[in-house]
Coordinates of C-alpha atoms in Angstrom, one line a residue:
M1 CA -153.1 -151.8 -19.3
K2 CA -149.4 -151.2 -18.7
Q3 CA -148.2 -147.9 -17.3
I4 CA -144.9 -146.2 -18.3
I5 CA -143.3 -143.9 -15.7
I6 CA -140.3 -141.7 -16.4
G7 CA -138.0 -140.3 -13.7
L8 CA -137.9 -136.6 -14.2
G9 CA -136.2 -135.1 -11.2
S10 CA -133.3 -132.7 -12.1
C11 CA -131.0 -135.6 -12.5
G12 CA -133.3 -137.4 -14.9
I13 CA -133.9 -134.3 -17.0
A14 CA -130.2 -133.5 -17.1
S15 CA -129.5 -137.0 -18.3
G16 CA -131.9 -136.8 -21.2
G17 CA -135.1 -137.9 -19.6
L18 CA -137.4 -135.5 -21.5
K19 CA -136.3 -137.0 -24.8
V20 CA -136.9 -140.5 -23.5
K21 CA -140.3 -139.5 -22.3
Q22 CA -141.2 -138.0 -25.7
T23 CA -139.9 -141.1 -27.5
L24 CA -142.1 -143.4 -25.3
Q25 CA -145.1 -141.1 -25.6
D26 CA -144.8 -141.2 -29.4
L27 CA -144.6 -145.0 -29.4
A28 CA -147.6 -145.2 -27.0
D29 CA -149.7 -142.9 -29.1
K30 CA -148.8 -144.8 -32.3
A31 CA -149.7 -148.1 -30.6
G32 CA -153.1 -146.8 -29.7
M33 CA -153.6 -149.2 -26.9
G34 CA -154.5 -146.8 -24.1
I35 CA -150.9 -147.0 -22.6
T36 CA -150.3 -144.2 -20.2
V37 CA -147.0 -142.3 -19.9
T38 CA -146.5 -140.4 -16.7
E39 CA -143.6 -139.1 -14.6
T40 CA -142.1 -139.4 -11.2
G41 CA -139.3 -137.8 -9.2
C42 CA -135.9 -139.0 -8.2
M43 CA -135.6 -142.3 -6.3
G44 CA -132.0 -141.7 -5.6
M45 CA -130.2 -143.6 -8.3
C46 CA -129.0 -140.5 -10.0
Y47 CA -126.0 -142.4 -11.5
T48 CA -128.2 -144.5 -13.7
E49 CA -130.6 -141.9 -15.0
P50 CA -132.7 -141.7 -17.1
M51 CA -134.9 -144.3 -15.5
V52 CA -138.0 -145.8 -16.9
E53 CA -140.5 -148.0 -15.0
I54 CA -143.0 -150.4 -16.5
K55 CA -145.9 -151.2 -14.2
D56 CA -148.1 -154.0 -15.5
E57 CA -151.8 -154.8 -14.8
T58 CA -151.0 -156.8 -11.6
G59 CA -148.9 -153.9 -10.2
K60 CA -145.5 -155.5 -10.8
R61 CA -142.8 -153.0 -11.3
T62 CA -139.8 -153.2 -13.5
I63 CA -137.4 -150.3 -13.4
Y64 CA -134.8 -149.8 -16.1
G65 CA -131.7 -147.6 -15.7
G66 CA -129.5 -145.8 -18.2
V67 CA -132.2 -145.6 -20.8
D68 CA -131.6 -143.6 -23.9
E69 CA -133.9 -143.3 -26.9
S70 CA -132.6 -146.5 -28.5
V71 CA -133.1 -148.5 -25.3
A72 CA -136.5 -146.9 -24.9
H73 CA -137.6 -148.4 -28.3
E74 CA -136.3 -151.8 -27.2
I75 CA -138.2 -151.6 -23.9
F76 CA -141.4 -150.6 -25.6
N77 CA -141.3 -153.2 -28.3
S78 CA -140.2 -156.0 -26.1
H79 CA -141.6 -155.4 -22.6
V80 CA -144.6 -153.2 -23.3
L81 CA -145.9 -155.0 -26.4
K82 CA -144.7 -158.5 -25.8
D83 CA -144.3 -158.9 -22.1
I84 CA -140.6 -159.8 -22.5
P85 CA -138.4 -157.7 -20.1
V86 CA -135.1 -156.4 -21.4
T87 CA -133.1 -158.1 -18.6
S88 CA -129.8 -156.4 -19.4
A89 CA -131.1 -153.0 -18.6
I90 CA -133.2 -153.8 -15.5
A91 CA -132.0 -151.7 -12.5
I92 CA -134.5 -153.3 -10.0
D93 CA -137.9 -155.0 -10.1
S94 CA -140.6 -155.9 -7.6
D95 CA -138.9 -159.1 -6.8
G96 CA -135.8 -157.3 -5.7
A97 CA -133.7 -158.4 -8.6
G98 CA -131.7 -156.3 -11.1
N99 CA -128.3 -154.7 -11.7
E100 CA -128.8 -152.1 -9.0
K101 CA -130.5 -154.1 -6.2
D102 CA -127.6 -153.6 -3.7
F103 CA -128.0 -149.8 -3.9
L104 CA -131.5 -149.9 -2.4
S105 CA -131.3 -153.1 -0.4
N106 CA -128.8 -151.5 2.1
Q107 CA -131.1 -148.5 2.7
V108 CA -134.1 -147.7 4.8
R109 CA -136.6 -145.4 3.2
L110 CA -138.6 -143.2 5.7
V111 CA -138.3 -139.7 4.3
M112 CA -138.0 -141.0 0.8
E113 CA -140.7 -143.6 0.9
R114 CA -142.7 -141.8 -1.8
C115 CA -139.8 -140.5 -3.8
G116 CA -139.8 -142.2 -7.2
N117 CA -143.1 -143.9 -6.3
I118 CA -145.6 -141.1 -7.0
D119 CA -146.1 -138.4 -9.6
P120 CA -145.0 -135.4 -7.6
E121 CA -147.6 -133.2 -9.4
S122 CA -150.5 -135.5 -8.5
I123 CA -152.0 -135.1 -5.0
D124 CA -154.0 -138.2 -5.6
D125 CA -150.8 -140.2 -6.0
A126 CA -149.5 -138.8 -2.7
L127 CA -152.8 -139.5 -1.0
S128 CA -152.7 -143.1 -2.2
M129 CA -149.5 -143.4 -0.2
D130 CA -150.9 -141.9 3.1
A131 CA -150.0 -138.3 2.5
Y132 CA -151.9 -136.0 5.0
D133 CA -153.0 -138.9 7.1
G134 CA -150.7 -137.5 9.9
L135 CA -152.4 -134.2 9.6
K136 CA -155.9 -135.8 9.7
K137 CA -154.8 -137.5 12.9
V138 CA -153.5 -134.3 14.5
L139 CA -156.5 -132.2 13.7
G140 CA -158.9 -134.9 14.5
S141 CA -157.7 -136.2 17.9
M142 CA -154.6 -134.4 19.2
S143 CA -153.8 -131.2 21.0
P144 CA -150.7 -129.1 20.2
T145 CA -149.0 -130.4 23.4
E146 CA -149.7 -134.0 22.4
V147 CA -148.1 -133.3 19.0
I148 CA -145.0 -131.9 20.5
D149 CA -144.8 -134.7 23.0
E150 CA -144.9 -137.2 20.2
I151 CA -142.2 -135.5 18.2
L152 CA -140.1 -135.4 21.4
A153 CA -140.7 -139.1 22.0
S154 CA -139.5 -139.9 18.5
G155 CA -136.1 -138.5 19.3
I156 CA -135.8 -136.7 15.9
K157 CA -133.1 -134.1 15.8
G158 CA -132.9 -131.3 13.3
R159 CA -131.5 -132.6 10.0
G160 CA -130.1 -129.3 9.0
G161 CA -126.8 -130.0 10.7
A162 CA -127.0 -128.8 14.3
G163 CA -128.8 -131.8 15.5
F164 CA -131.0 -129.9 18.0
P165 CA -134.0 -131.9 19.2
T166 CA -136.9 -130.9 17.0
G167 CA -139.6 -131.3 19.6
L168 CA -137.7 -129.1 22.1
K169 CA -137.4 -126.4 19.4
W170 CA -141.1 -126.5 18.8
R171 CA -141.8 -126.4 22.6
F172 CA -139.8 -123.1 22.9
A173 CA -141.9 -121.5 20.2
A174 CA -145.2 -123.0 21.5
N175 CA -144.5 -121.6 25.0
N176 CA -144.5 -118.1 23.7
S177 CA -147.8 -116.4 24.3
D178 CA -147.7 -114.1 21.2
T179 CA -150.8 -114.5 19.0
Q180 CA -148.8 -114.3 15.7
K181 CA -146.2 -116.9 15.1
Y182 CA -144.4 -118.3 12.0
I183 CA -143.0 -121.6 10.9
I184 CA -140.3 -121.6 8.3
C185 CA -138.9 -124.3 6.0
N186 CA -135.2 -123.7 5.3
A187 CA -134.7 -125.0 1.7
D188 CA -131.7 -122.8 1.1
E189 CA -129.4 -125.7 0.2
G190 CA -126.0 -124.2 -0.7
D191 CA -123.4 -126.8 0.2
P192 CA -121.2 -127.9 -2.8
G193 CA -122.2 -131.5 -3.6
A194 CA -125.5 -131.4 -1.7
F195 CA -128.9 -132.0 -3.3
M196 CA -131.0 -133.6 -0.6
D197 CA -133.5 -130.8 -0.2
R198 CA -133.9 -130.3 -3.9
S199 CA -134.7 -134.0 -4.6
I200 CA -137.2 -134.3 -1.7
L201 CA -139.0 -131.1 -2.9
E202 CA -139.0 -132.3 -6.5
S203 CA -140.1 -135.8 -5.7
D204 CA -142.5 -135.5 -2.7
P205 CA -143.4 -131.9 -2.0
H206 CA -146.5 -132.9 0.0
S207 CA -144.4 -134.4 2.7
V208 CA -142.9 -131.1 3.5
I209 CA -146.2 -129.2 3.3
E210 CA -147.8 -131.7 5.7
G211 CA -144.9 -131.3 8.1
M212 CA -145.2 -127.6 8.1
I213 CA -149.0 -127.6 8.7
I214 CA -148.5 -130.0 11.6
G215 CA -145.7 -127.9 13.0
G216 CA -147.8 -124.7 12.6
F217 CA -150.6 -126.4 14.6
A218 CA -148.2 -127.5 17.3
I219 CA -146.6 -124.1 18.0
G220 CA -149.6 -122.0 17.2
A221 CA -148.5 -120.5 13.9
T222 CA -151.1 -119.7 11.2
K223 CA -148.6 -118.8 8.5
G224 CA -145.6 -120.6 7.0
Y225 CA -142.8 -119.7 4.6
I226 CA -140.8 -122.0 2.4
Y227 CA -137.5 -120.3 1.7
A228 CA -136.1 -122.1 -1.4
R229 CA -133.2 -120.9 -3.6
A230 CA -134.3 -119.7 -7.0
E231 CA -131.8 -122.0 -8.6
Y232 CA -134.3 -124.8 -7.9
P233 CA -137.0 -124.0 -10.5
I234 CA -138.4 -127.6 -10.8
A235 CA -138.7 -127.9 -7.0
I236 CA -140.4 -124.5 -6.8
R237 CA -142.8 -125.3 -9.6
R238 CA -143.8 -128.6 -8.1
L239 CA -144.2 -126.9 -4.7
K240 CA -146.6 -124.4 -6.2
I241 CA -148.6 -127.1 -7.8
A242 CA -148.7 -129.1 -4.5
I243 CA -149.7 -126.0 -2.5
N244 CA -152.6 -125.2 -4.9
A245 CA -153.7 -128.9 -4.8
A246 CA -153.6 -128.9 -1.0
L247 CA -155.7 -125.7 -0.9
E248 CA -158.3 -127.3 -3.2
R249 CA -158.5 -130.4 -1.1
G250 CA -158.9 -128.5 2.2
F251 CA -155.5 -129.3 3.7
L252 CA -154.4 -125.6 3.6
G253 CA -156.3 -122.3 4.0
K254 CA -159.2 -121.5 6.3
N255 CA -160.8 -124.0 8.7
I256 CA -158.6 -127.0 7.6
L257 CA -160.6 -130.2 7.6
D258 CA -163.4 -128.4 9.6
S259 CA -161.0 -128.2 12.6
G260 CA -161.1 -124.4 13.0
F261 CA -157.4 -124.3 12.3
D262 CA -156.2 -121.8 9.6
F263 CA -152.8 -122.1 7.9
E264 CA -151.3 -120.1 5.0
L265 CA -148.2 -121.2 3.1
I266 CA -146.0 -118.8 1.1
I267 CA -142.9 -119.6 -1.0
K268 CA -140.0 -117.1 -0.8
E269 CA -137.3 -117.5 -3.5
G270 CA -133.8 -116.8 -2.2
A271 CA -131.1 -115.3 -4.4
G272 CA -128.6 -118.1 -3.7
A273 CA -126.5 -116.6 -0.8
F274 CA -124.9 -119.4 1.2
V275 CA -125.2 -117.4 4.4
C276 CA -129.0 -117.4 4.1
G277 CA -128.8 -121.0 5.2
E278 CA -128.1 -119.5 8.6
E279 CA -131.6 -119.1 10.2
T280 CA -131.4 -115.5 11.3
A281 CA -129.9 -114.4 7.9
L282 CA -132.7 -116.3 6.3
I283 CA -135.2 -114.3 8.3
E284 CA -133.6 -111.1 7.3
S285 CA -133.9 -112.1 3.6
I286 CA -137.6 -113.0 4.0
E287 CA -138.2 -109.5 5.5
G288 CA -136.6 -108.0 2.4
N289 CA -133.3 -107.1 3.9
R290 CA -129.7 -108.2 3.0
G291 CA -129.1 -111.7 4.3
M292 CA -126.9 -111.2 7.3
P293 CA -127.0 -113.0 10.6
R294 CA -128.3 -111.4 13.7
I295 CA -126.7 -111.5 17.1
R296 CA -128.4 -114.1 19.4
P297 CA -130.1 -114.0 21.8
P298 CA -132.9 -113.3 21.3
F299 CA -133.4 -116.5 19.4
P300 CA -136.1 -116.9 16.7
A301 CA -138.4 -118.8 19.1
A302 CA -138.6 -115.5 21.1
R303 CA -138.2 -112.9 18.3
G304 CA -137.9 -114.1 14.8
L305 CA -139.6 -113.2 11.5
F306 CA -141.1 -109.7 11.7
G307 CA -140.2 -109.6 15.3
K308 CA -142.6 -112.5 16.1
P309 CA -141.9 -116.0 17.6
S310 CA -140.7 -118.3 14.7
N311 CA -139.6 -121.9 14.3
I312 CA -137.2 -122.9 11.5
N313 CA -136.7 -126.4 10.3
N314 CA -135.0 -127.8 7.2
V315 CA -136.7 -129.8 4.5
E316 CA -135.7 -133.3 5.7
T317 CA -136.8 -132.6 9.2
L318 CA -140.2 -131.5 8.1
A319 CA -140.6 -134.3 5.6
N320 CA -140.3 -136.7 8.6
I321 CA -143.1 -135.2 10.6
G322 CA -146.2 -136.6 8.9
R323 CA -144.8 -140.1 9.0
I324 CA -143.9 -139.9 12.6
I325 CA -147.4 -138.8 13.6
R326 CA -149.0 -141.4 11.3
K327 CA -146.8 -144.3 12.4
G328 CA -146.1 -143.2 15.9
A329 CA -142.9 -142.2 17.7
T330 CA -141.9 -145.8 18.5
D331 CA -141.8 -146.7 14.9
F332 CA -139.3 -143.9 14.1
A333 CA -137.2 -144.5 17.2
A334 CA -136.8 -148.2 16.2
Y335 CA -134.2 -147.0 13.6
G336 CA -130.8 -145.4 14.4
T337 CA -128.8 -145.5 17.6
D338 CA -129.4 -145.0 21.3
E339 CA -128.3 -141.3 21.0
S340 CA -129.8 -140.5 17.6
N341 CA -133.0 -142.0 16.3
G342 CA -134.3 -142.4 12.7
T343 CA -132.6 -142.2 9.4
K344 CA -130.5 -139.6 7.5
V345 CA -130.5 -138.7 3.9
F346 CA -127.2 -138.1 2.2
A347 CA -126.2 -136.8 -1.2
L348 CA -123.4 -139.2 -2.2
A349 CA -121.2 -137.4 -4.7
G350 CA -117.6 -137.0 -5.8
K351 CA -115.5 -140.0 -7.0
V352 CA -118.0 -142.7 -6.2
K353 CA -119.4 -145.2 -8.7
K354 CA -123.0 -144.9 -7.7
G355 CA -123.6 -141.3 -6.8
G356 CA -127.1 -140.2 -5.8
L357 CA -129.4 -139.8 -2.9
V358 CA -129.2 -142.4 -0.1
E359 CA -131.2 -142.8 3.1
I360 CA -129.6 -144.9 5.9
P361 CA -130.4 -145.6 9.5
I362 CA -128.2 -143.4 11.7
G363 CA -125.3 -145.7 13.0
M364 CA -124.2 -147.1 9.7
S365 CA -120.5 -146.7 9.0
I366 CA -118.9 -144.6 6.3
R367 CA -117.4 -147.8 4.8
E368 CA -120.9 -149.3 4.3
V369 CA -122.2 -146.2 2.6
V370 CA -119.2 -145.7 0.3
Y371 CA -118.7 -149.4 -0.6
D372 CA -121.9 -151.4 0.0
I373 CA -124.2 -148.7 -1.4
G374 CA -121.9 -146.5 -3.5
G375 CA -119.9 -149.3 -5.0
G376 CA -116.5 -147.8 -4.1
T377 CA -114.5 -145.2 -6.0
S378 CA -115.5 -144.4 -9.5
S379 CA -111.8 -144.4 -10.6
G380 CA -111.0 -147.8 -9.0
K381 CA -108.2 -146.1 -7.2
A382 CA -107.7 -146.1 -3.4
F383 CA -110.3 -144.3 -1.3
K384 CA -108.6 -141.4 0.4
A385 CA -111.2 -139.4 2.3
V386 CA -114.8 -138.2 2.5
Q387 CA -115.8 -134.6 3.1
M388 CA -118.9 -134.5 5.3
G389 CA -120.9 -131.5 6.3
G390 CA -119.9 -129.4 3.3
P391 CA -117.8 -126.2 3.7
S392 CA -118.8 -126.3 7.4
G393 CA -117.6 -129.9 7.8
G394 CA -114.3 -131.7 7.5
C395 CA -112.4 -134.4 5.7
I396 CA -112.5 -137.8 7.3
P397 CA -109.5 -140.0 6.2
A398 CA -109.4 -143.6 5.0
A399 CA -108.0 -144.7 8.3
L400 CA -111.3 -143.6 9.9
I401 CA -113.6 -145.1 7.3
D402 CA -115.3 -147.3 9.9
T403 CA -116.5 -144.3 11.8
T404 CA -120.2 -144.5 12.7
I405 CA -122.4 -141.9 11.0
D406 CA -123.8 -140.2 14.1
Y407 CA -123.5 -136.7 15.5
K408 CA -121.0 -137.4 18.2
P409 CA -118.6 -139.8 16.4
L410 CA -118.4 -137.5 13.4
A411 CA -117.8 -134.5 15.6
E412 CA -114.9 -136.4 17.2
T413 CA -113.2 -136.6 13.8
G414 CA -113.4 -132.9 13.3
A415 CA -116.3 -133.2 10.8
I416 CA -120.0 -132.8 11.3
M417 CA -123.2 -134.5 10.1
G418 CA -124.2 -131.3 8.4
S419 CA -127.3 -131.3 6.2
G420 CA -126.1 -134.4 4.4
G421 CA -123.4 -133.8 1.9
M422 CA -120.9 -136.7 1.4
V423 CA -118.2 -136.1 -1.1
V424 CA -115.9 -139.1 -1.8
M425 CA -112.2 -138.5 -2.8
D426 CA -109.5 -140.9 -4.1
E427 CA -105.7 -140.9 -4.0
D428 CA -105.5 -138.3 -6.8
N429 CA -107.2 -135.6 -4.6
C430 CA -104.8 -133.1 -3.1
M431 CA -106.0 -132.4 0.4
V432 CA -104.4 -129.0 0.5
E433 CA -106.2 -128.0 -2.6
I434 CA -109.5 -129.4 -1.1
A435 CA -109.0 -127.2 1.9
R436 CA -108.3 -124.2 -0.4
Y437 CA -111.4 -125.0 -2.5
F438 CA -113.8 -125.1 0.4
L439 CA -112.3 -122.0 2.1
Q440 CA -112.5 -120.1 -1.2
F441 CA -116.2 -121.0 -1.2
T442 CA -116.9 -119.8 2.4
Q443 CA -114.8 -116.7 2.0
S444 CA -116.6 -115.6 -1.1
E445 CA -119.9 -116.3 0.6
S446 CA -119.1 -114.4 3.8
C447 CA -121.7 -111.7 4.4
G448 CA -119.0 -109.4 5.7
K449 CA -120.7 -108.5 8.9
C450 CA -118.1 -109.7 11.3
V451 CA -114.3 -109.1 10.9
F452 CA -113.2 -112.5 12.0
C453 CA -115.1 -114.2 9.2
K454 CA -114.7 -111.5 6.5
I455 CA -110.9 -110.8 7.1
G456 CA -109.8 -114.0 8.8
T457 CA -111.0 -116.3 6.1
K458 CA -109.4 -114.0 3.5
R459 CA -106.0 -114.2 5.2
M460 CA -106.4 -118.0 5.5
L461 CA -107.2 -118.3 1.8
E462 CA -104.2 -116.2 0.8
I463 CA -101.9 -118.6 2.8
L464 CA -103.5 -121.7 1.2
E465 CA -103.2 -120.2 -2.3
R466 CA -99.5 -119.5 -1.7
I467 CA -99.0 -123.1 -0.5
T468 CA -100.7 -124.6 -3.5
Q469 CA -98.7 -122.4 -5.9
G470 CA -95.4 -123.6 -4.4
Q471 CA -94.8 -120.3 -2.5
G472 CA -95.5 -121.6 1.1
V473 CA -93.0 -120.9 3.9
E474 CA -92.3 -122.5 7.2
G475 CA -94.8 -121.3 9.8
D476 CA -97.7 -121.1 7.3
V477 CA -99.5 -124.2 8.9
E478 CA -99.2 -122.7 12.3
K479 CA -100.6 -119.4 11.1
L480 CA -103.6 -121.3 9.6
E481 CA -104.2 -123.1 12.8
S482 CA -104.0 -119.8 14.8
L483 CA -106.4 -118.0 12.5
S484 CA -108.8 -121.0 12.5
H485 CA -109.1 -121.0 16.3
Q486 CA -109.7 -117.3 16.4
I487 CA -112.4 -117.5 13.7
K488 CA -114.1 -120.4 15.4
T489 CA -114.1 -118.6 18.7
N490 CA -115.2 -115.2 17.6
A491 CA -117.2 -115.3 14.4
L492 CA -120.8 -114.1 14.7
C493 CA -122.7 -117.1 13.2
G494 CA -122.4 -120.8 12.8
L495 CA -121.2 -120.6 9.2
G496 CA -118.3 -118.4 10.2
Q497 CA -117.5 -120.5 13.2
T498 CA -117.3 -123.7 11.2
A499 CA -115.6 -122.3 8.1
P500 CA -112.1 -123.4 9.2
N501 CA -113.1 -127.0 9.7
P502 CA -111.9 -128.3 6.3
V503 CA -108.5 -126.7 6.9
L504 CA -108.2 -128.0 10.4
T505 CA -109.1 -131.6 9.5
T506 CA -106.7 -131.7 6.5
I507 CA -103.9 -130.4 8.7
R508 CA -104.8 -132.9 11.3
Y509 CA -104.8 -135.9 9.0
Y510 CA -102.6 -134.8 6.1
R511 CA -99.9 -132.7 7.6
D512 CA -97.3 -134.5 5.4
E513 CA -99.0 -133.1 2.3
Y514 CA -98.7 -129.6 3.6
D515 CA -95.1 -130.2 4.5
A516 CA -94.4 -131.5 1.0
H517 CA -95.9 -128.5 -0.6
I518 CA -94.0 -126.1 1.6
R519 CA -90.6 -127.8 2.0
D520 CA -90.3 -129.8 -1.2
K521 CA -92.4 -127.7 -3.5
K522 CA -94.2 -130.9 -4.6
C523 CA -97.8 -132.0 -4.6
P524 CA -97.8 -135.7 -3.7
A525 CA -101.3 -136.2 -5.2
G526 CA -100.5 -134.4 -8.4
G527 CA -103.4 -132.0 -8.0
C528 CA -101.7 -128.6 -7.8
K529 CA -100.9 -127.3 -11.3
A530 CA -98.1 -125.0 -10.2
L531 CA -96.2 -128.0 -8.7
I532 CA -96.6 -130.6 -11.4
H533 CA -95.9 -131.3 -15.0
F534 CA -97.0 -134.0 -17.4
N535 CA -94.7 -136.3 -19.2
I536 CA -95.1 -139.3 -21.5
S537 CA -93.3 -142.5 -20.7
P538 CA -91.5 -143.8 -23.8
E539 CA -91.7 -147.3 -22.5
K540 CA -95.5 -147.3 -22.2
C541 CA -96.5 -145.0 -25.2
I542 CA -97.4 -147.0 -28.3
G543 CA -98.0 -143.9 -30.5
C544 CA -101.8 -144.3 -30.8
T545 CA -101.9 -140.4 -31.2
L546 CA -105.1 -140.1 -29.1
C547 CA -103.5 -137.8 -26.6
A548 CA -102.2 -135.5 -29.4
K549 CA -105.7 -135.3 -31.0
K550 CA -107.3 -134.4 -27.7
C551 CA -104.8 -131.9 -26.5
P552 CA -106.5 -128.4 -26.7
T553 CA -103.2 -126.5 -27.1
S554 CA -101.4 -128.9 -29.5
A555 CA -98.7 -129.4 -27.0
I556 CA -98.2 -133.1 -27.8
S557 CA -96.3 -134.3 -30.9
G558 CA -95.0 -137.5 -32.3
E559 CA -95.3 -140.0 -35.1
V560 CA -97.8 -142.9 -35.3
K561 CA -96.6 -146.0 -33.4
K562 CA -93.7 -144.0 -31.9
A563 CA -93.5 -142.5 -28.4
H564 CA -94.9 -138.9 -28.2
I565 CA -93.6 -136.0 -26.2
I566 CA -95.2 -133.0 -24.4
N567 CA -94.0 -129.4 -25.1
Q568 CA -93.9 -128.0 -21.5
D569 CA -94.1 -124.4 -22.8
K570 CA -97.5 -125.1 -24.5
C571 CA -98.9 -127.5 -21.8
T572 CA -101.6 -126.0 -19.7
K573 CA -101.7 -129.0 -17.3
C574 CA -105.4 -129.6 -18.0
G575 CA -104.9 -133.4 -17.6
I576 CA -106.9 -134.4 -20.7
C577 CA -104.0 -136.4 -22.1
R578 CA -103.8 -138.4 -18.9
S579 CA -107.5 -139.1 -18.8
V580 CA -107.8 -140.3 -22.4
C581 CA -104.6 -142.5 -22.4
K582 CA -105.5 -146.1 -22.3
F583 CA -102.0 -147.3 -21.5
D584 CA -101.1 -145.2 -18.5
A585 CA -98.3 -143.7 -20.5
V586 CA -99.0 -140.1 -19.3
V587 CA -97.4 -139.6 -15.9
V588 CA -97.5 -136.7 -13.4
Q589 CA -94.2 -135.6 -11.9

């Protein structure tokens, strides 16, 4: 009998997936043929959610994209009941055909191999795709030293942004003789435009749990914490379900798989402070204190949670561990570059046609990700830049679009790999405003512990705000550079030290835009409201009245089939008129 599977990650739910599921459930119940309706997580194609999969008796899969209630009826009546696929709506099928085949064909799925292929609330589904096989191997035939050696041999580096070798990090903690140790999963994903951790936890929570148990065994920890932000309710709910299921099956708790190894796993919900992504601030938060970074050394491997040796890895790093052990270090090392092995998951967002979650072998170029996978800019306008590494990263310009996605090449541009945010921008983005936006974020999220971050970013933000409002003066750019270097050199934690990166990279690559704002009081990209105004071209306007109807302040007037005008005193520069005009008659000056 056919099986109907609905994608219900956050993206699927936000796009109306619950209504689609209810529609298909009602149709299946009415048909009375024993058709099952289940759910899965996100397979990365967020741009075409809600997604519906039809799996037939032979196991053939047909995945549909952009399904609403009407299309759901069509799929059920045609494909489910008559075995006639609705070809116009097929995203991809088992034969590799479909409208979205290029999105997946250019990726390599290691971390995400089960995402979108299992019910995240079913441990049996996870087990059918080799979940916990790595743990069975570890507890059945490996010593802690052998586990660490295998992780070192794989070459995996921390996927949280720093790129420190994971096996070496584990070895530091393992070498500590203390009898009480902790392993911590950092799921405090706070970067604007980033949703990698959330999607993995929602779609395959068992991969992270397995990685933590293996890590605990390797370093000698009997207790683990998953620090997840409370804004991820679906991820947390599915984690709780997965933990309970793992306990029932003997993968967690006392004497796991009769090995004599005990491991307890606790979820700690964070309150959403960006600084708690820094590992020592995260530790403070778990302990019940205000999330503020500690001075290092000592490092967590020596004195971490509750004063005990601790190891902290992010979600993606831990999700790789079970597969590395199961398949072997050589398999993982076969992907990537000579300096960086494996794959990297990115949240592809911003002005890109096919936004979503992508997993690529390290070494692919930015161009390949943006165009071959993402389909180019969503506006159809020229690609201008990509922000990588979130607020701690930098803007990489179109001239460097062929930069290899690897730790060292990205660092040479002034950006960083980061945890995996990749925000695409087109020619309408003002790079001075982009710098102001990211600095506003980091300044508001500063914990306030060190003066260089607390006060330095505030002064930088004030300068950027003046520039974007047309009040910049000569010497402002030099002040920004001077403050940036002082903050990078003297801030207490990594978040403070990297806060100036968006400013420094935009100055480096787009100095002409800063000069235009300061000297000419103009915003070349038309993005700073204080420096622009909207007008309607009488040559292009046909008087369709659409802009006047959509204007929220009734600032546009004119007769039908005659050119309209904008009252500048009423105009709030919201840009709605420009976005709805089909004739490019609204211009920014």
